[in-house]
Amino acid sequence: MTRRVPVLVSIALLLATSISGAQERMAPEPAWQISHMRGGVYRVNAGPQVTVFFVTGDGIVLVDPLSRSVSTWLKEELATRFPQEPVRYVVYTHHHFDRASGGGVFDETAEHVAHESFSAERAKSAARLP
């Protein structure tokens, strides 16, 4: 009986930590914003990171999707602001995780465009992560 209490407390703490972590990841950072630049060009500020997207009438071209959390937030924002314009292309400038790890969020509608060595370089980078 005494063993059950610490196990139940541990499980409760793990669940609480997981739930609070999920809530933090789902809430956009206050510094995240989308700014209209000119024509169909928009800038995305995600804290210290910046990227751009283009609204073309045939869909959206997103350059460097940044992290998964930013991409998840951005996908929701784009669906609200441009409901008839899905992301058609995700263009990668390079393989670093801070620029490219969120691309999979757009797999349903987007074609991914990158240098031919992108996948191999990204896999090498992932192998070096702690």
PDB file of C-alpha atoms in Angstrom:
ATOM      1  CA  MET A   1       0.000   0.000   0.000  1.00  0.00           C
ATOM      2  CA  THR A   2       2.789   2.469   0.823  1.00  0.00           C
ATOM      3  CA  ARG A   3       4.433   1.775  -2.544  1.00  0.00           C
ATOM      4  CA  ARG A   4       1.301   2.852  -4.399  1.00  0.00           C
ATOM      5  CA  VAL A   5       1.293   6.398  -3.018  1.00  0.00           C
ATOM      6  CA  PRO A   6       4.749   7.392  -4.347  1.00  0.00           C
ATOM      7  CA  VAL A   7       3.959   5.763  -7.700  1.00  0.00           C
ATOM      8  CA  LEU A   8       0.636   7.609  -7.956  1.00  0.00           C
ATOM      9  CA  VAL A   9       2.263  10.892  -6.917  1.00  0.00           C
ATOM     10  CA  SER A  10       4.991  10.374  -9.531  1.00  0.00           C
ATOM     11  CA  ILE A  11       2.428   9.677 -12.239  1.00  0.00           C
ATOM     12  CA  ALA A  12       0.396  12.747 -11.248  1.00  0.00           C
ATOM     13  CA  LEU A  13       3.519  14.944 -11.373  1.00  0.00           C
ATOM     14  CA  LEU A  14       4.493  13.581 -14.772  1.00  0.00           C
ATOM     15  CA  LEU A  15       1.011  14.223 -16.144  1.00  0.00           C
ATOM     16  CA  ALA A  16       0.909  17.742 -14.705  1.00  0.00           C
ATOM     17  CA  THR A  17       4.322  18.520 -16.179  1.00  0.00           C
ATOM     18  CA  SER A  18       3.315  17.108 -19.570  1.00  0.00           C
ATOM     19  CA  ILE A  19       0.063  19.061 -19.632  1.00  0.00           C
ATOM     20  CA  SER A  20       1.680  22.349 -18.599  1.00  0.00           C
ATOM     21  CA  GLY A  21       4.439  21.818 -21.166  1.00  0.00           C
ATOM     22  CA  ALA A  22       1.869  21.143 -23.883  1.00  0.00           C
ATOM     23  CA  GLN A  23      -0.018  24.292 -22.934  1.00  0.00           C
ATOM     24  CA  GLU A  24       3.170  26.347 -23.114  1.00  0.00           C
ATOM     25  CA  ARG A  25       3.997  24.971 -26.556  1.00  0.00           C
ATOM     26  CA  MET A  26       0.494  25.626 -27.880  1.00  0.00           C
ATOM     27  CA  ALA A  27       0.339  29.244 -26.714  1.00  0.00           C
ATOM     28  CA  PRO A  28       2.075  31.620 -29.122  1.00  0.00           C
ATOM     29  CA  GLU A  29       4.869  33.690 -27.745  1.00  0.00           C
ATOM     30  CA  PRO A  30       3.988  37.375 -27.353  1.00  0.00           C
ATOM     31  CA  ALA A  31       6.879  38.267 -29.652  1.00  0.00           C
ATOM     32  CA  TRP A  32       5.468  36.146 -32.504  1.00  0.00           C
ATOM     33  CA  GLN A  33       3.799  38.232 -35.154  1.00  0.00           C
ATOM     34  CA  ILE A  34       3.079  38.516 -38.855  1.00  0.00           C
ATOM     35  CA  SER A  35       3.690  41.835 -40.609  1.00  0.00           C
ATOM     36  CA  HIS A  36       2.617  42.773 -44.115  1.00  0.00           C
ATOM     37  CA  MET A  37       5.611  44.065 -46.064  1.00  0.00           C
ATOM     38  CA  ARG A  38       4.383  44.826 -49.594  1.00  0.00           C
ATOM     39  CA  GLY A  39       2.091  43.174 -52.111  1.00  0.00           C
ATOM     40  CA  GLY A  40       1.878  39.505 -51.170  1.00  0.00           C
ATOM     41  CA  VAL A  41       5.050  39.509 -49.065  1.00  0.00           C
ATOM     42  CA  TYR A  42       4.785  38.985 -45.293  1.00  0.00           C
ATOM     43  CA  ARG A  43       7.389  38.795 -42.553  1.00  0.00           C
ATOM     44  CA  VAL A  44       7.137  36.424 -39.590  1.00  0.00           C
ATOM     45  CA  ASN A  45       8.891  37.405 -36.369  1.00  0.00           C
ATOM     46  CA  ALA A  46       9.215  34.552 -33.910  1.00  0.00           C
ATOM     47  CA  GLY A  47      11.289  35.997 -31.116  1.00  0.00           C
ATOM     48  CA  PRO A  48      14.824  36.360 -32.473  1.00  0.00           C
ATOM     49  CA  GLN A  49      14.010  34.411 -35.652  1.00  0.00           C
ATOM     50  CA  VAL A  50      12.600  35.927 -38.811  1.00  0.00           C
ATOM     51  CA  THR A  51      11.281  34.377 -41.992  1.00  0.00           C
ATOM     52  CA  VAL A  52       8.984  35.337 -44.864  1.00  0.00           C
ATOM     53  CA  PHE A  53       6.106  33.980 -46.893  1.00  0.00           C
ATOM     54  CA  PHE A  54       4.469  35.007 -50.153  1.00  0.00           C
ATOM     55  CA  VAL A  55       0.728  34.853 -50.872  1.00  0.00           C
ATOM     56  CA  THR A  56       0.424  34.231 -54.618  1.00  0.00           C
ATOM     57  CA  GLY A  57      -3.227  33.514 -55.435  1.00  0.00           C
ATOM     58  CA  ASP A  58      -2.251  29.895 -56.194  1.00  0.00           C
ATOM     59  CA  GLY A  59      -1.181  29.295 -52.634  1.00  0.00           C
ATOM     60  CA  ILE A  60       1.458  30.361 -50.157  1.00  0.00           C
ATOM     61  CA  VAL A  61       5.208  29.982 -50.551  1.00  0.00           C
ATOM     62  CA  LEU A  62       6.845  29.746 -47.131  1.00  0.00           C
ATOM     63  CA  VAL A  63      10.597  30.223 -46.780  1.00  0.00           C
ATOM     64  CA  ASP A  64      12.235  28.449 -43.835  1.00  0.00           C
ATOM     65  CA  PRO A  65       9.423  27.139 -41.613  1.00  0.00           C
ATOM     66  CA  LEU A  66      11.483  27.586 -38.423  1.00  0.00           C
ATOM     67  CA  SER A  67      10.624  25.324 -35.452  1.00  0.00           C
ATOM     68  CA  ARG A  68       7.676  22.959 -35.113  1.00  0.00           C
ATOM     69  CA  SER A  69       6.012  25.208 -32.525  1.00  0.00           C
ATOM     70  CA  VAL A  70       6.335  28.290 -34.744  1.00  0.00           C
ATOM     71  CA  SER A  71       5.111  26.337 -37.772  1.00  0.00           C
ATOM     72  CA  THR A  72       2.094  25.006 -35.869  1.00  0.00           C
ATOM     73  CA  TRP A  73       1.189  28.535 -34.796  1.00  0.00           C
ATOM     74  CA  LEU A  74       1.853  29.879 -38.298  1.00  0.00           C
ATOM     75  CA  LYS A  75      -0.308  27.219 -39.951  1.00  0.00           C
ATOM     76  CA  GLU A  76      -3.261  28.263 -37.767  1.00  0.00           C
ATOM     77  CA  GLU A  77      -2.621  31.951 -38.471  1.00  0.00           C
ATOM     78  CA  LEU A  78      -2.416  31.373 -42.225  1.00  0.00           C
ATOM     79  CA  ALA A  79      -5.627  29.325 -42.222  1.00  0.00           C
ATOM     80  CA  THR A  80      -7.414  32.187 -40.444  1.00  0.00           C
ATOM     81  CA  ARG A  81      -5.954  35.035 -42.496  1.00  0.00           C
ATOM     82  CA  PHE A  82      -5.862  33.311 -45.894  1.00  0.00           C
ATOM     83  CA  PRO A  83      -8.450  30.503 -45.764  1.00  0.00           C
ATOM     84  CA  GLN A  84      -8.427  29.958 -49.546  1.00  0.00           C
ATOM     85  CA  GLU A  85      -4.621  29.904 -49.803  1.00  0.00           C
ATOM     86  CA  PRO A  86      -2.947  26.715 -48.536  1.00  0.00           C
ATOM     87  CA  VAL A  87       0.814  26.527 -48.181  1.00  0.00           C
ATOM     88  CA  ARG A  88       1.887  25.039 -51.533  1.00  0.00           C
ATOM     89  CA  TYR A  89       5.659  25.258 -51.185  1.00  0.00           C
ATOM     90  CA  VAL A  90       8.085  25.213 -48.280  1.00  0.00           C
ATOM     91  CA  VAL A  91      11.484  26.461 -49.423  1.00  0.00           C
ATOM     92  CA  TYR A  92      14.523  25.704 -47.265  1.00  0.00           C
ATOM     93  CA  THR A  93      17.574  27.962 -47.377  1.00  0.00           C
ATOM     94  CA  HIS A  94      19.609  25.482 -45.323  1.00  0.00           C
ATOM     95  CA  HIS A  95      19.316  22.414 -43.089  1.00  0.00           C
ATOM     96  CA  HIS A  96      19.775  23.866 -39.586  1.00  0.00           C
ATOM     97  CA  PHE A  97      17.048  22.852 -37.156  1.00  0.00           C
ATOM     98  CA  ASP A  98      16.266  26.438 -36.133  1.00  0.00           C
ATOM     99  CA  ARG A  99      15.286  27.128 -39.760  1.00  0.00           C
ATOM    100  CA  ALA A 100      13.905  23.809 -40.978  1.00  0.00           C
ATOM    101  CA  SER A 101      12.486  21.605 -38.218  1.00  0.00           C
ATOM    102  CA  GLY A 102       8.873  22.794 -38.630  1.00  0.00           C
ATOM    103  CA  GLY A 103       8.439  21.908 -42.296  1.00  0.00           C
ATOM    104  CA  GLY A 104       6.550  18.689 -41.649  1.00  0.00           C
ATOM    105  CA  VAL A 105       3.616  20.706 -40.286  1.00  0.00           C
ATOM    106  CA  PHE A 106       2.785  21.613 -43.893  1.00  0.00           C
ATOM    107  CA  ASP A 107       3.146  18.115 -45.419  1.00  0.00           C
ATOM    108  CA  GLU A 108      -0.575  17.802 -46.264  1.00  0.00           C
ATOM    109  CA  THR A 109      -0.544  20.625 -48.814  1.00  0.00           C
ATOM    110  CA  ALA A 110       3.047  21.614 -49.519  1.00  0.00           C
ATOM    111  CA  GLU A 111       5.839  20.468 -51.730  1.00  0.00           C
ATOM    112  CA  HIS A 112       9.235  20.858 -50.053  1.00  0.00           C
ATOM    113  CA  VAL A 113      11.965  22.568 -52.052  1.00  0.00           C
ATOM    114  CA  ALA A 114      15.617  22.361 -51.015  1.00  0.00           C
ATOM    115  CA  HIS A 115      19.126  21.739 -52.239  1.00  0.00           C
ATOM    116  CA  GLU A 116      19.702  18.123 -53.258  1.00  0.00           C
ATOM    117  CA  SER A 117      21.945  17.545 -50.221  1.00  0.00           C
ATOM    118  CA  PHE A 118      19.399  18.991 -47.749  1.00  0.00           C
ATOM    119  CA  SER A 119      18.091  15.668 -46.380  1.00  0.00           C
ATOM    120  CA  ALA A 120      21.532  14.172 -45.920  1.00  0.00           C
ATOM    121  CA  GLU A 121      22.861  17.301 -44.205  1.00  0.00           C
ATOM    122  CA  ARG A 122      19.813  17.506 -41.948  1.00  0.00           C
ATOM    123  CA  ALA A 123      20.265  13.845 -40.952  1.00  0.00           C
ATOM    124  CA  LYS A 124      23.928  14.526 -40.112  1.00  0.00           C
ATOM    125  CA  SER A 125      22.910  17.504 -37.987  1.00  0.00           C
ATOM    126  CA  ALA A 126      20.328  15.424 -36.144  1.00  0.00           C
ATOM    127  CA  ALA A 127      22.964  12.794 -35.352  1.00  0.00           C
ATOM    128  CA  ARG A 128      25.078  15.464 -33.624  1.00  0.00           C
ATOM    129  CA  LEU A 129      22.277  16.724 -31.387  1.00  0.00           C
ATOM    130  CA  PRO A 130      22.689  15.938 -27.676  1.00  0.00           C
TER     131      PRO A 130
END
